[in-house]
């Protein structure tokens, strides 16, 4: 009994250590979904290249166009602007888009499985600042009325007459 319990604990400990040190690369999504979600850096019209547009996720599934692995070919399927009946072609991905895609999905195996703990401050705090309250900060704000002053004076005069 003692042997099996220590054996199970050691197996559990080994699994725990290896699972913490081994990070799995994130699963690559459909390239065209990723292009649509990151259109702020992946849209070729933003770089004044109005010659083509990349396929939408729906078009990519329907038309079954493939330019291969985007990390290897650095391209994706698209169409020339203005002509939806034109044949599909492979167009180069914009550099910022390709860099972002490569950072996330090419080196995913080197990522940490959990974030690093926050680091301690490098400087030593020697004095604590006191917050000084002044009379100005203790004042209550004035209430601003939208009623004209003349109307208020007339109401006071009417009350005095009664």
XYZ file of C-alpha atoms in Angstrom:
162
model
C 0.000 0.000 0.000
C 2.794 2.400 0.949
C 4.649 1.692 -2.309
C 1.656 2.338 -4.547
C 0.753 5.598 -2.821
C 4.274 7.019 -3.158
C 4.368 5.770 -6.751
C 1.114 7.583 -7.573
C 2.293 10.776 -5.906
C 5.557 10.733 -7.868
C 3.699 10.142 -11.155
C 1.326 12.995 -10.352
C 4.281 15.266 -9.510
C 6.049 14.454 -12.816
C 2.889 15.132 -14.807
C 2.371 18.400 -12.976
C 5.925 19.602 -13.654
C 5.917 18.647 -17.341
C 2.506 20.205 -17.951
C 3.665 23.520 -16.481
C 6.858 23.692 -18.526
C 5.411 22.495 -21.816
C 3.363 25.087 -23.651
C 1.269 24.132 -26.611
C 1.157 26.389 -29.632
C -2.248 27.942 -30.171
C -4.431 26.307 -32.777
C -4.428 28.252 -36.001
C -7.837 29.614 -36.947
C -9.165 29.843 -40.472
C -6.865 32.389 -42.149
C -9.769 34.364 -43.613
C -11.514 34.647 -40.246
C -8.219 35.906 -38.829
C -7.869 38.410 -41.710
C -11.395 39.696 -41.064
C -10.792 40.022 -37.313
C -7.501 41.856 -37.902
C -8.602 44.018 -40.819
C -7.071 47.075 -39.159
C -3.637 45.734 -40.167
C -4.543 43.189 -42.877
C -6.735 45.184 -45.249
C -4.676 46.060 -48.360
C -6.753 49.210 -48.956
C -5.262 50.706 -45.779
C -1.839 50.628 -47.431
C -3.141 52.422 -50.565
C -3.113 49.166 -52.504
C -6.602 49.186 -53.960
C -5.781 46.524 -56.524
C -7.268 43.580 -54.633
C -9.199 42.422 -51.589
C -8.894 39.212 -49.627
C -11.781 36.764 -49.500
C -14.275 36.870 -46.673
C -14.551 33.773 -44.432
C -17.809 32.815 -46.156
C -16.255 33.143 -49.647
C -13.208 31.105 -48.656
C -15.391 28.182 -47.564
C -17.657 28.409 -50.594
C -14.920 28.856 -53.224
C -12.347 26.534 -51.577
C -9.382 28.650 -52.578
C -6.026 27.872 -50.999
C -2.614 29.450 -51.355
C -0.937 27.062 -48.952
C 0.430 27.767 -45.503
C 0.451 31.557 -45.044
C 3.696 31.353 -43.048
C 5.427 29.675 -45.999
C 3.763 31.336 -49.001
C 3.097 34.720 -47.321
C -0.074 35.020 -49.380
C -3.829 34.498 -49.269
C -6.616 34.184 -51.829
C -8.244 37.306 -53.109
C -9.897 39.050 -56.030
C -9.097 42.165 -57.978
C -11.247 45.144 -57.014
C -14.344 45.905 -59.021
C -14.721 42.543 -60.733
C -16.401 39.838 -58.673
C -16.474 37.377 -61.605
C -12.710 37.430 -62.060
C -10.653 34.352 -61.298
C -9.223 34.021 -57.809
C -5.527 34.611 -57.284
C -2.995 34.564 -54.470
C -1.989 37.999 -53.175
C 0.800 38.815 -50.746
C -0.269 39.560 -47.175
C 0.671 43.040 -45.901
C 3.860 43.013 -43.826
C 2.277 44.137 -40.502
C -0.386 41.459 -40.878
C 2.134 38.752 -41.701
C 4.390 39.712 -38.780
C 1.471 39.556 -36.329
C 0.330 36.191 -37.692
C 3.872 34.793 -37.480
C 4.396 36.033 -33.915
C 1.205 34.385 -32.727
C 1.260 31.103 -34.636
C 4.850 30.364 -35.733
C 6.603 30.502 -32.356
C 3.663 29.399 -30.254
C 5.652 26.485 -28.818
C 8.012 28.894 -27.066
C 5.238 30.664 -25.185
C 4.667 30.370 -21.474
C 1.695 28.318 -20.354
C 0.940 30.816 -17.583
C 1.819 34.514 -17.407
C 4.829 35.589 -15.395
C 4.146 36.969 -11.921
C 4.306 40.757 -11.637
C 7.797 41.985 -10.876
C 8.662 43.951 -7.771
C 9.514 47.622 -8.225
C 13.223 48.272 -8.759
C 13.347 51.462 -6.703
C 13.055 51.645 -2.943
C 10.370 53.938 -1.610
C 11.882 56.026 1.176
C 9.109 58.453 2.006
C 5.370 58.236 1.761
C 3.607 61.242 0.322
C 0.799 62.699 2.361
C -2.250 64.057 0.692
C -2.922 67.507 2.025
C -6.528 68.579 2.246
C -7.124 72.261 1.816
C -10.160 74.382 2.467
C -10.654 74.665 -1.258
C -10.917 70.886 -1.678
C -13.339 70.613 1.281
C -15.825 73.158 -0.060
C -19.081 71.894 -1.383
C -19.782 72.859 -4.964
C -22.201 75.702 -5.596
C -25.613 74.811 -6.886
C -26.294 76.571 -10.128
C -29.919 77.351 -10.818
C -31.455 77.663 -14.236
C -34.274 79.842 -12.900
C -33.761 83.527 -13.757
C -32.945 85.750 -10.789
C -35.909 88.056 -11.535
C -38.375 85.180 -11.097
C -36.924 84.306 -7.684
C -37.199 87.907 -6.507
C -40.831 88.100 -7.654
C -41.657 84.932 -5.690
C -40.088 86.418 -2.540
C -42.084 89.651 -2.947
C -45.341 87.712 -3.333
C -44.605 85.695 -0.181
C -43.845 88.881 1.772
C -47.193 90.417 0.790
C -49.107 87.412 2.073
